[in-house]
Short mmCIF file of C-alpha atoms and ligand atoms in Angstrom, two decimals:
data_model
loop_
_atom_site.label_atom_id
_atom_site.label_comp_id
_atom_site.label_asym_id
_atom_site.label_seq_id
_atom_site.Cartn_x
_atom_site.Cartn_y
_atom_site.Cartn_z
CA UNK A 1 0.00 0.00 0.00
CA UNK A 2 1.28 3.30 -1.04
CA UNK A 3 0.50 6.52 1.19
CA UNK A 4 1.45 9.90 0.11
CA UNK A 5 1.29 12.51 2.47
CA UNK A 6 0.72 16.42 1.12
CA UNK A 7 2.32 19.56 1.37
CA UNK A 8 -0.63 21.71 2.69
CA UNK A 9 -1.69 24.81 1.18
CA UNK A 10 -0.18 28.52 2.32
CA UNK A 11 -1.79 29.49 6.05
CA UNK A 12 -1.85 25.69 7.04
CA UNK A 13 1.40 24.99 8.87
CA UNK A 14 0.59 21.57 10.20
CA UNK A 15 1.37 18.18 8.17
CA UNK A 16 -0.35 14.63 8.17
CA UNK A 17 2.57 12.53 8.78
CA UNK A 18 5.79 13.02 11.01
CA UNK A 19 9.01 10.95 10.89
CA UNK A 20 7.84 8.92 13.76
CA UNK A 21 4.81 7.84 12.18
CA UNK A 22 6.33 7.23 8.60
CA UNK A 23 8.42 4.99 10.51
CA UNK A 24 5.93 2.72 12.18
CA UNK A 25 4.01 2.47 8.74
CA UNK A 26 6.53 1.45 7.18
CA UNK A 27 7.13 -1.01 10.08
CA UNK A 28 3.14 -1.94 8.92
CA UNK A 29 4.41 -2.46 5.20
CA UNK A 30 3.62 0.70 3.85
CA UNK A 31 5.48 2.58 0.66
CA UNK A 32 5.92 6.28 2.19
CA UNK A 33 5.90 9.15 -0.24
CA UNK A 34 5.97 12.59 1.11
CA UNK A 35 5.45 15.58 -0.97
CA UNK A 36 8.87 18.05 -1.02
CA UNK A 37 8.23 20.56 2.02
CA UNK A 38 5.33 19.29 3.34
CA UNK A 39 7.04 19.28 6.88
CA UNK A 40 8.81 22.78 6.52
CA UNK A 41 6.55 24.73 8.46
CA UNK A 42 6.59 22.14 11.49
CA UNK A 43 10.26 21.63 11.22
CA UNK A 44 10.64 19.21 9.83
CA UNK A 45 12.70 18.49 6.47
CA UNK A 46 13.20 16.54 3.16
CA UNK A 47 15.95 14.70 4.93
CA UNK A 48 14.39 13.98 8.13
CA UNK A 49 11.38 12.16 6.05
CA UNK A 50 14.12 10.46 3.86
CA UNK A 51 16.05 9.30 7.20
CA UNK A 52 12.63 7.52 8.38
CA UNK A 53 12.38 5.88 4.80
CA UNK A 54 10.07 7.76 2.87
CA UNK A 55 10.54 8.82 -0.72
CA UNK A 56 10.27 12.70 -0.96
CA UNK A 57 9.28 14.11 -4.68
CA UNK A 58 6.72 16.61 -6.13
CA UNK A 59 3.06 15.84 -6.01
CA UNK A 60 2.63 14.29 -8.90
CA UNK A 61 5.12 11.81 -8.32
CA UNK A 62 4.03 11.27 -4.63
CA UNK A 63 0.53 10.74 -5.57
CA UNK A 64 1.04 8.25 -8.54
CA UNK A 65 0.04 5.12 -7.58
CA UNK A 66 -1.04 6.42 -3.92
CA UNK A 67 -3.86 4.11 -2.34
CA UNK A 68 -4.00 6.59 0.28
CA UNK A 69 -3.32 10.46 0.83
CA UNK A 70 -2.80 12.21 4.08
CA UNK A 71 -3.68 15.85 4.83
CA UNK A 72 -4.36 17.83 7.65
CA UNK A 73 -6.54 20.62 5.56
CA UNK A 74 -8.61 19.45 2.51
CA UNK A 75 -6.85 19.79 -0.66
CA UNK A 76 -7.98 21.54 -4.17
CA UNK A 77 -9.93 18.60 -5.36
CA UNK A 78 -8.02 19.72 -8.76
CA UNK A 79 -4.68 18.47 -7.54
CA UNK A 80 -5.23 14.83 -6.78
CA UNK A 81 -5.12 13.55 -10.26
CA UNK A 82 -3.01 10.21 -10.28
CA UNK A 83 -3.83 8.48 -7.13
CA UNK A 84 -4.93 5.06 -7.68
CA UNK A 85 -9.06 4.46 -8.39
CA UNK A 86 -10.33 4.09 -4.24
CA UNK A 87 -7.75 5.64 -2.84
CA UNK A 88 -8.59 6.97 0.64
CA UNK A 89 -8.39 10.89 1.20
CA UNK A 90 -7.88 11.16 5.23
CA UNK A 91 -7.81 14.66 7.28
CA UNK A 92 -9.99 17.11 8.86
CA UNK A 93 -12.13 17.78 5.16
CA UNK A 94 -14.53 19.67 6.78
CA UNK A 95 -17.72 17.63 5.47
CA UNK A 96 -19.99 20.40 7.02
CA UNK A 97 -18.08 23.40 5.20
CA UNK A 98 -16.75 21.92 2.10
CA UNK A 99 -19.90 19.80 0.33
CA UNK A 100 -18.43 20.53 -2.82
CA UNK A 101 -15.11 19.51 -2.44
CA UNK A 102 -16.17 16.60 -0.78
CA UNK A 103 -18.60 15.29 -3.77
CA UNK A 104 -15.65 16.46 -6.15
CA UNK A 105 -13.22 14.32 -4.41
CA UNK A 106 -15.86 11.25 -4.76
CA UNK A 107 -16.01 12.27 -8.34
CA UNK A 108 -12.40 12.22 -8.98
CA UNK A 109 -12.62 8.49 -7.54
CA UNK A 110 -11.16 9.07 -4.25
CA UNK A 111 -12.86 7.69 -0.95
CA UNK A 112 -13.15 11.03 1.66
CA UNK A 113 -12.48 9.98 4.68
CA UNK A 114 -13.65 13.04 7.35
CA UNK A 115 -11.12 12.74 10.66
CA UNK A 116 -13.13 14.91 12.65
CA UNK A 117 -16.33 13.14 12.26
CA UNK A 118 -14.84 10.28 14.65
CA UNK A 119 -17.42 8.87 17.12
CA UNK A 120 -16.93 9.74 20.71
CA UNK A 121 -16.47 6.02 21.46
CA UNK A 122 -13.14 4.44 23.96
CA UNK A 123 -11.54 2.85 21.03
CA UNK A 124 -11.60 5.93 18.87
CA UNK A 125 -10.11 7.93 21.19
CA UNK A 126 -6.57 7.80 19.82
CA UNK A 127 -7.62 8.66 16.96
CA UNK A 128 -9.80 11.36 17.69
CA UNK A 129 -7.82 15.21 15.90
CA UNK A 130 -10.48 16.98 17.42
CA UNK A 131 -9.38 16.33 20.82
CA UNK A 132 -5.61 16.66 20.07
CA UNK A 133 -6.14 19.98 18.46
CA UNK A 134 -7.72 21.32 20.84
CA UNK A 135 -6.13 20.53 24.18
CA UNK A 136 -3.38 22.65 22.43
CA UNK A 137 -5.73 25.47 21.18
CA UNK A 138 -7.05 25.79 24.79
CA UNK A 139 -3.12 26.20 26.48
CA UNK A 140 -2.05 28.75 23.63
CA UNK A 141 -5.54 30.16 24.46
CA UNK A 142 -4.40 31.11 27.82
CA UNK A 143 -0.27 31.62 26.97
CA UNK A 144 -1.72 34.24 24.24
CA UNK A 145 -3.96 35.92 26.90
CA UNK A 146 -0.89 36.16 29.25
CA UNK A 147 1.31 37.78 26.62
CA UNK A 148 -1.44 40.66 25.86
CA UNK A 149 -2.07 41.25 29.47
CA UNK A 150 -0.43 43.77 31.27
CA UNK A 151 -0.26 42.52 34.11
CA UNK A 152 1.18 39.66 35.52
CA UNK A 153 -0.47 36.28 36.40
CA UNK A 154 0.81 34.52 39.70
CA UNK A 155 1.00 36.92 42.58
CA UNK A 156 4.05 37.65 43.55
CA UNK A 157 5.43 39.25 47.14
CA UNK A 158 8.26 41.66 45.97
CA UNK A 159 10.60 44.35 48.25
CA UNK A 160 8.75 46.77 46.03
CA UNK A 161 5.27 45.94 47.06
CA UNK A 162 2.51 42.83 45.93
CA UNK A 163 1.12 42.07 42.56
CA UNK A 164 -2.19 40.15 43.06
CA UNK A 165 -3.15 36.88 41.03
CA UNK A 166 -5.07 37.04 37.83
CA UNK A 167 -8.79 36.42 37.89
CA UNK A 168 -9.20 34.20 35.01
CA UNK A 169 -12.90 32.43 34.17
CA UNK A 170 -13.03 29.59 31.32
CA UNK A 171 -16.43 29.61 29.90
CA UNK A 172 -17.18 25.75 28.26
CA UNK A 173 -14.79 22.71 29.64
CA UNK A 174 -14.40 20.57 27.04
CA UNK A 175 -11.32 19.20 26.06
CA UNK A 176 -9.71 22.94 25.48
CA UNK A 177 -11.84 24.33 28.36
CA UNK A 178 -9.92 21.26 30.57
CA UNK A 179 -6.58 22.58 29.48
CA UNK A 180 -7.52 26.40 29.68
CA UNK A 181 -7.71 25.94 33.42
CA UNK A 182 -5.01 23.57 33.85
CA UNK A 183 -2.68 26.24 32.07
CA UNK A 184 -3.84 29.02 33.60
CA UNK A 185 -3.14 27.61 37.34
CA UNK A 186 0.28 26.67 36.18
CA UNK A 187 0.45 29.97 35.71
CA UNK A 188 -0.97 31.03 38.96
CA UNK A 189 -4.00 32.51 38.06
CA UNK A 190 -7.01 32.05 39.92
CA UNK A 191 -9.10 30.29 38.06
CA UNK A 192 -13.02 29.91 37.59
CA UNK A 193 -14.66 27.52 35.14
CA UNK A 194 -18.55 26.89 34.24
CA UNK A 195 -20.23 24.58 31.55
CA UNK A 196 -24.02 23.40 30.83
CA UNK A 197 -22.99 19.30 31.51
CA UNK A 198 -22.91 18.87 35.03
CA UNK A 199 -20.43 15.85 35.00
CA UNK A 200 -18.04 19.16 34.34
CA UNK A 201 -18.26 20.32 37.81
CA UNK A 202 -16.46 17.86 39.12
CA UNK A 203 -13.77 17.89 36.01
CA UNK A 204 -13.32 21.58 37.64
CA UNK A 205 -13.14 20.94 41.01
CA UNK A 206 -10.31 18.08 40.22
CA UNK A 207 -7.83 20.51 38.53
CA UNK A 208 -8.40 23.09 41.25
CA UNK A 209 -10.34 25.44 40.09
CA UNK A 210 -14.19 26.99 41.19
CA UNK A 211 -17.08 25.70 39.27
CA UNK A 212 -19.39 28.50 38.57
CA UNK A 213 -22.70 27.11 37.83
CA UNK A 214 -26.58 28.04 37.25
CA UNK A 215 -28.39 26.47 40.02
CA UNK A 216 -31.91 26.05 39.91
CA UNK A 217 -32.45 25.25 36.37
CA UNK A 218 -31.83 22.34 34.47
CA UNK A 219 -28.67 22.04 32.43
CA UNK A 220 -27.53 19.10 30.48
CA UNK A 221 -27.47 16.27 33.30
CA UNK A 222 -24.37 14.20 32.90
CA UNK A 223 -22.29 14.03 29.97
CA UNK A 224 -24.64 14.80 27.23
CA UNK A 225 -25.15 13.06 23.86
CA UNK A 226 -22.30 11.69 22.49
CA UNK A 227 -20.26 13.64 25.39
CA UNK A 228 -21.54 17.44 23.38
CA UNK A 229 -23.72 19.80 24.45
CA UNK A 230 -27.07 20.71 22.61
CA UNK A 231 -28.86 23.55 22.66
CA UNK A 232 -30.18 24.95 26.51
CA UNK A 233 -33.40 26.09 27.26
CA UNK A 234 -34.16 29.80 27.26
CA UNK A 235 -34.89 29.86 31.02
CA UNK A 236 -31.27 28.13 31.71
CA UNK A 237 -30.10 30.87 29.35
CA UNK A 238 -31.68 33.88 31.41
CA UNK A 239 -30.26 32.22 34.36
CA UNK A 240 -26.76 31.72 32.84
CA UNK A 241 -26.87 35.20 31.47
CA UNK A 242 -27.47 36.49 34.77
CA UNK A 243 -24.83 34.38 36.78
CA UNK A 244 -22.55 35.78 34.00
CA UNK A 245 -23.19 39.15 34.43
CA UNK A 246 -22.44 38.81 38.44
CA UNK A 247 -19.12 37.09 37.27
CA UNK A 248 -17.06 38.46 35.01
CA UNK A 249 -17.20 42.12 36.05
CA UNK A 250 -14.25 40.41 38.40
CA UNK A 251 -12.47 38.84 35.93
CA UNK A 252 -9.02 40.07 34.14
CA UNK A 253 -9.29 37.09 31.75
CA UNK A 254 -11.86 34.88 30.24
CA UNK A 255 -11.73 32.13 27.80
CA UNK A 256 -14.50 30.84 25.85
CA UNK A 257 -14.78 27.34 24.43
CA UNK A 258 -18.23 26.58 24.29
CA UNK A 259 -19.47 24.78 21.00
CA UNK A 260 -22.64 22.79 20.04
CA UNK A 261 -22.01 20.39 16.80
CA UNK A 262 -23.82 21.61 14.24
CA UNK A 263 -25.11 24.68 15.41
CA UNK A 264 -23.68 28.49 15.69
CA UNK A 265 -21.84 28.48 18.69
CA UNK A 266 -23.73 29.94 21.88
CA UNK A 267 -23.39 33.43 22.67
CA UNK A 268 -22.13 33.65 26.30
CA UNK A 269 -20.67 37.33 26.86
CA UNK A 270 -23.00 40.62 25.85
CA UNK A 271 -21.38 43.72 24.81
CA UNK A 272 -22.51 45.41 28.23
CA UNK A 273 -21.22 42.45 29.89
CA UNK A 274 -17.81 43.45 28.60
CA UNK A 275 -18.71 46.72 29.47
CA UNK A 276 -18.28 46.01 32.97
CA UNK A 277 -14.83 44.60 32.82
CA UNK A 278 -11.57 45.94 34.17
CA UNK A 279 -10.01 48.08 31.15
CA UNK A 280 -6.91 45.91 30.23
CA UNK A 281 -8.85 42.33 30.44
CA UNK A 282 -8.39 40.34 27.74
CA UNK A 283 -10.86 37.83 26.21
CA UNK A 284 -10.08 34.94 24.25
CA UNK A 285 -13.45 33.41 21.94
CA UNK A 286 -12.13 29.95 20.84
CA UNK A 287 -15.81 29.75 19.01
CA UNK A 288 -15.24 32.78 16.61
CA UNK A 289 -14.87 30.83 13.96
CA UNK A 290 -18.28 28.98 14.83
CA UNK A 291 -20.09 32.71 15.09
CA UNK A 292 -18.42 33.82 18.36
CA UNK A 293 -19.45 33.07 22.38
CA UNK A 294 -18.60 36.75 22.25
CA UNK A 295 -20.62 39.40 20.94
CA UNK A 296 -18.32 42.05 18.27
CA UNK A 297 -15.32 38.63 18.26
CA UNK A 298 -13.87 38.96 14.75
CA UNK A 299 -12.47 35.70 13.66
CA UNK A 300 -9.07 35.87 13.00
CA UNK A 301 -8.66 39.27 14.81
CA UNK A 302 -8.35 41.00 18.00
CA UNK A 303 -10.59 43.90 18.11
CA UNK A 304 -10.52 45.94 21.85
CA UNK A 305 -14.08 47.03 23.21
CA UNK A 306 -14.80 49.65 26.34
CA UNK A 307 -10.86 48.61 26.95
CA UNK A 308 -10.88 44.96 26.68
CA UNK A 309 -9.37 43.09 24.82
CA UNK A 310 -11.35 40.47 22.74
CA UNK A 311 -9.05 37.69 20.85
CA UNK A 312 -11.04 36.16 17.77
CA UNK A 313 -8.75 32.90 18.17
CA UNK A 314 -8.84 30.90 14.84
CA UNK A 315 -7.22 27.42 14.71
CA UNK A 316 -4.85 27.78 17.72
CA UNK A 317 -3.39 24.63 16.78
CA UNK A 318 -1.50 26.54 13.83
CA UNK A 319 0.82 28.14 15.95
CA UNK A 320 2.47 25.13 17.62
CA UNK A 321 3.05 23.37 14.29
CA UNK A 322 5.51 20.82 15.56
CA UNK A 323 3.43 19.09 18.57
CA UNK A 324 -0.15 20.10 16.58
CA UNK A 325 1.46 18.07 13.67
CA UNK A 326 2.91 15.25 15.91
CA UNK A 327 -0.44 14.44 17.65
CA UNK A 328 -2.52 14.87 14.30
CA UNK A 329 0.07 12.33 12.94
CA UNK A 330 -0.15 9.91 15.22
CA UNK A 331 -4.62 10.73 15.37
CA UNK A 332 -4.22 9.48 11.43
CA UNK A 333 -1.35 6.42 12.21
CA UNK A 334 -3.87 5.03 15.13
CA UNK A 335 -6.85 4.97 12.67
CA UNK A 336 -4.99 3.04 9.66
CA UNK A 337 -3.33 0.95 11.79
CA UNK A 338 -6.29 -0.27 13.43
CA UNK A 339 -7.75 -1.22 10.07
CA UNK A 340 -4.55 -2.63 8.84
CA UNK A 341 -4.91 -6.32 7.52
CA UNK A 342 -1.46 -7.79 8.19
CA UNK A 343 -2.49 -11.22 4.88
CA UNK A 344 -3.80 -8.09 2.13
CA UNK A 345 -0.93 -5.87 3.50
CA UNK A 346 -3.03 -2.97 3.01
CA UNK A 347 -6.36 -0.95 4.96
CA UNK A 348 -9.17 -2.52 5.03
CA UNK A 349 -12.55 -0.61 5.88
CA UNK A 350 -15.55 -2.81 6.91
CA UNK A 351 -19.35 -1.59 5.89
CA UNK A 352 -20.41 -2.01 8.94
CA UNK A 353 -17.59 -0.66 11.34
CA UNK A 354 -18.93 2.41 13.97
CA UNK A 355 -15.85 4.36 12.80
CA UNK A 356 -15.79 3.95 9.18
CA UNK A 357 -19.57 4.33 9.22
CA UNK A 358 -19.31 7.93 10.67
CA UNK A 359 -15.91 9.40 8.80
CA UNK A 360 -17.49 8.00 5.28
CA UNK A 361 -18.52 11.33 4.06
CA UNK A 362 -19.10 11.19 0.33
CA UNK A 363 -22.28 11.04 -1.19
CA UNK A 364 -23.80 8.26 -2.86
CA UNK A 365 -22.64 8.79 -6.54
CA UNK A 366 -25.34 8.48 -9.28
CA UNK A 367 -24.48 5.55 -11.53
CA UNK A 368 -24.41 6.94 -15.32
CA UNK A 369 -27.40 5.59 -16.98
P1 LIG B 1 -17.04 21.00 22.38
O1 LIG B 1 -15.82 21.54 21.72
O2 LIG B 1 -18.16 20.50 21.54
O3 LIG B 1 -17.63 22.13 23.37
C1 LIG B 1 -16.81 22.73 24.35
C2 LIG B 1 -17.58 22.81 25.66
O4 LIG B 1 -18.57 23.83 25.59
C3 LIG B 1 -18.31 21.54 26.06
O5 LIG B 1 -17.85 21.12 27.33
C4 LIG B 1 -19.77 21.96 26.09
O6 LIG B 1 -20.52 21.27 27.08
C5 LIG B 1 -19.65 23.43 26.40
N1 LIG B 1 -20.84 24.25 26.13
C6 LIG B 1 -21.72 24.16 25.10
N2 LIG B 1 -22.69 25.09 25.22
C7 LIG B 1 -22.40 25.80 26.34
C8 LIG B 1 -23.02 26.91 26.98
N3 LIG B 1 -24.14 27.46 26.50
N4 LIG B 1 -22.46 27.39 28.13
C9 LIG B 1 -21.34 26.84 28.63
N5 LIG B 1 -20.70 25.79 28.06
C10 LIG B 1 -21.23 25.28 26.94
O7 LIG B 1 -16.66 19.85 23.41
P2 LIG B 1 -15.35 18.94 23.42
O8 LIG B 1 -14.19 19.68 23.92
O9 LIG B 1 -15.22 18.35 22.09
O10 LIG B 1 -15.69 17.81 24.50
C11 LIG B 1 -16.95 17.53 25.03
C12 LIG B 1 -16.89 16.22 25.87
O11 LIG B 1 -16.60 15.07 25.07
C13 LIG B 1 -15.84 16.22 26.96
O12 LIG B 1 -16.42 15.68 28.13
C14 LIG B 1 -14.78 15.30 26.45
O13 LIG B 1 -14.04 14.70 27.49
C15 LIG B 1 -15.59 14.31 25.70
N6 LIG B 1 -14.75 13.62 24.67
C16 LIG B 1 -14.79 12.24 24.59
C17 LIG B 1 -14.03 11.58 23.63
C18 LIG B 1 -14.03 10.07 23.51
O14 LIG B 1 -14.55 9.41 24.39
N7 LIG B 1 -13.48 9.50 22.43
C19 LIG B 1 -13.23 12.31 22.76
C20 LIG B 1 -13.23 13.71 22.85
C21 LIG B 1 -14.02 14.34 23.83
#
């Protein structure tokens, strides 16, 4: 079995496959072919992949032949010609986003294979990229929201007099939420968390921080479906609102994660709740790209309102290339390898596998009459 692995396009820095993980599919039986500079931006080089035993070449020479393709970002369906008929097409292809490219992909007689549609289920978890990614978007979350502050974090007892401890309140603890607070009492902030699944609170209360909750009205009881959130009622909304407003007006930093799959992401801070915060706070909306937790976040931007500072964080992952790239490597090694019949020497996807089942994204192609 032949695997190339892309060079992504400009603004993704991140790449599919890492010397480590050539290494242990070539262990598998695998042919490696990696596309010239596909690891520049994570640091890694030509020679490193060589050294682990891949081929390195342009892309039309690393896709000829290829019976699967790695990539972290969807590629121009345009520039996959050559790969064998059935070859599988594996990364985050953004099924929800990218319809097109997905059903062009199908067309060109590729199999789409859609990483971050990976079922929430024990044996998946290795090979789950949304998790990876964002345990690192929620720590850069936080080291970005130290580095715009101007004040310090920890407090600190100096000859010259005390500096108090941040107030810092993550809003959502999911996987980035989880590593939001852990970060930020590394770094000696005082740290606040809240989420709508109660099974959270005690996810809080373990890494040392205060759960802020809504009492009184129903949230999402447990873990919720799938371990996501859905949509709250508009009386635990009033209430949230509410316990918010009390909240942050003492906060120098807050961090919003919150998400709901498939739906904008919930709006959690008001432009007069920002109002009331200390001029110099910064905010950090991990959801802008999924509409914003924050009212005015601009996606890719920072943008400062009545003083604050609000962070529109986009793809956090991006800026720690080499680790973002090592754990989506080893997300897309622990899902071929699990398939990996040792007697056809190649990956084999059954029908009626959970996994398979929910990453198969392409439509059901018309047969020509
Ligand atoms: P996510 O990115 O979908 O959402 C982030 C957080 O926002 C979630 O905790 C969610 O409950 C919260 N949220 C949604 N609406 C909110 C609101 N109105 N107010 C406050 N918070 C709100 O979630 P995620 O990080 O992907 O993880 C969700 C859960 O799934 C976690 O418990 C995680 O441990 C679990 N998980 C399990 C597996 C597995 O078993 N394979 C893999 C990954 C995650």
């Amino acid at each position: 079995m032949k695997i190339a692995v892309l060079r992504e396009a400009a603004g993704e820095t991140r790449v599919a496959a890492v010397p480590e993980t050539v290494r242990k599919f070539i262990a598998l039986g695998a042919e490696m072919a990696v596309e010239s500079g596909a690891g520049e931006k994570a640091g890694v080089s030509d020679s490193d992949y060589k050294a682990a035993g891949a081929t390195v070449a342009g892309r039309a020479a690393a896709l000829k032949g290829a019976d699967a393709i790695l990539c972290v970002t969807g590629p121009d369906p345009v520039t996959l010609k050559g790969a064998a008929k059935g070859a599988l097409l594996v990364g985050a292809l953004d099924p929800g986003r990218r319809a097109d490219d997905i059903a062009a992909y199908a067309q060109t007689g590729l199999e789409p294979l859609a990483m971050e549609k990976m079922p929430r289920i024990t044996r998946a978890q290795s090979m789950d990229i949304l998790s990876s990614q964002s345990n690192l978007a929620g720590y850069k979350a936080v080291v970005d929201a130290a580095s715009i502050y101007g004040r310090a974090f920890p407090m600190m007892m100096t000859a010259a007099g005390t500096v108090s401890a941040a107030r810092l309140f993550v809003m959502g603890v999911g996987v980035a939420g989880l590593q939001a607070i852990a970060t930020g009492r590394r770094l000696g902030a005082q740290v606040s968390a809240t989420d709508v699944r109660s099974a959270t609170r005690e996810q809080i209360l373990s890494l040392g921080a205060k759960p802020i909750f809504v009492e009184g009205v129903a949230g999402i009881e447990g873990e919720g479906q799938g371990g996501y959130a859905s949509e709250t009622s508009p009386e635990y909304r009033q209430a949230q609102a509410e316990l918010v407003s009390s909240h942050i007006a003492k906060q120098d930093i807050v961090i919003t994660t919150a998400l709901i799959p498939g739906r904008p992401a919930p709006r959690l801070i008001s432009d007069a709740q920002l109002a009331t915060m200390r001029p110099g706070s910064v905010v950090v909306d991990l959801a802008a790209e999924a509409g914003g937790n924050v009212e005015g976040a601009a996606p890719g931007r920072s943008v400062v309102r009545h003083g604050v500072t609000v962070v529109g964080a986009v793809q956090l992952a991006r800026t720690l290339p080499a680790d973002s790239s090592a754990l989506f490597a080893r997300n897309l090694y622990n899902f071929l390898a699990a398939f990996w019949d040792q007697e056809a020497g190649k990956v084999v996807l059954p029908d009626d596998d959970e996994i398979v089942k929910a990453i198969r994204v392409a439509p059901a192609l018309t047969e020509p009459a």
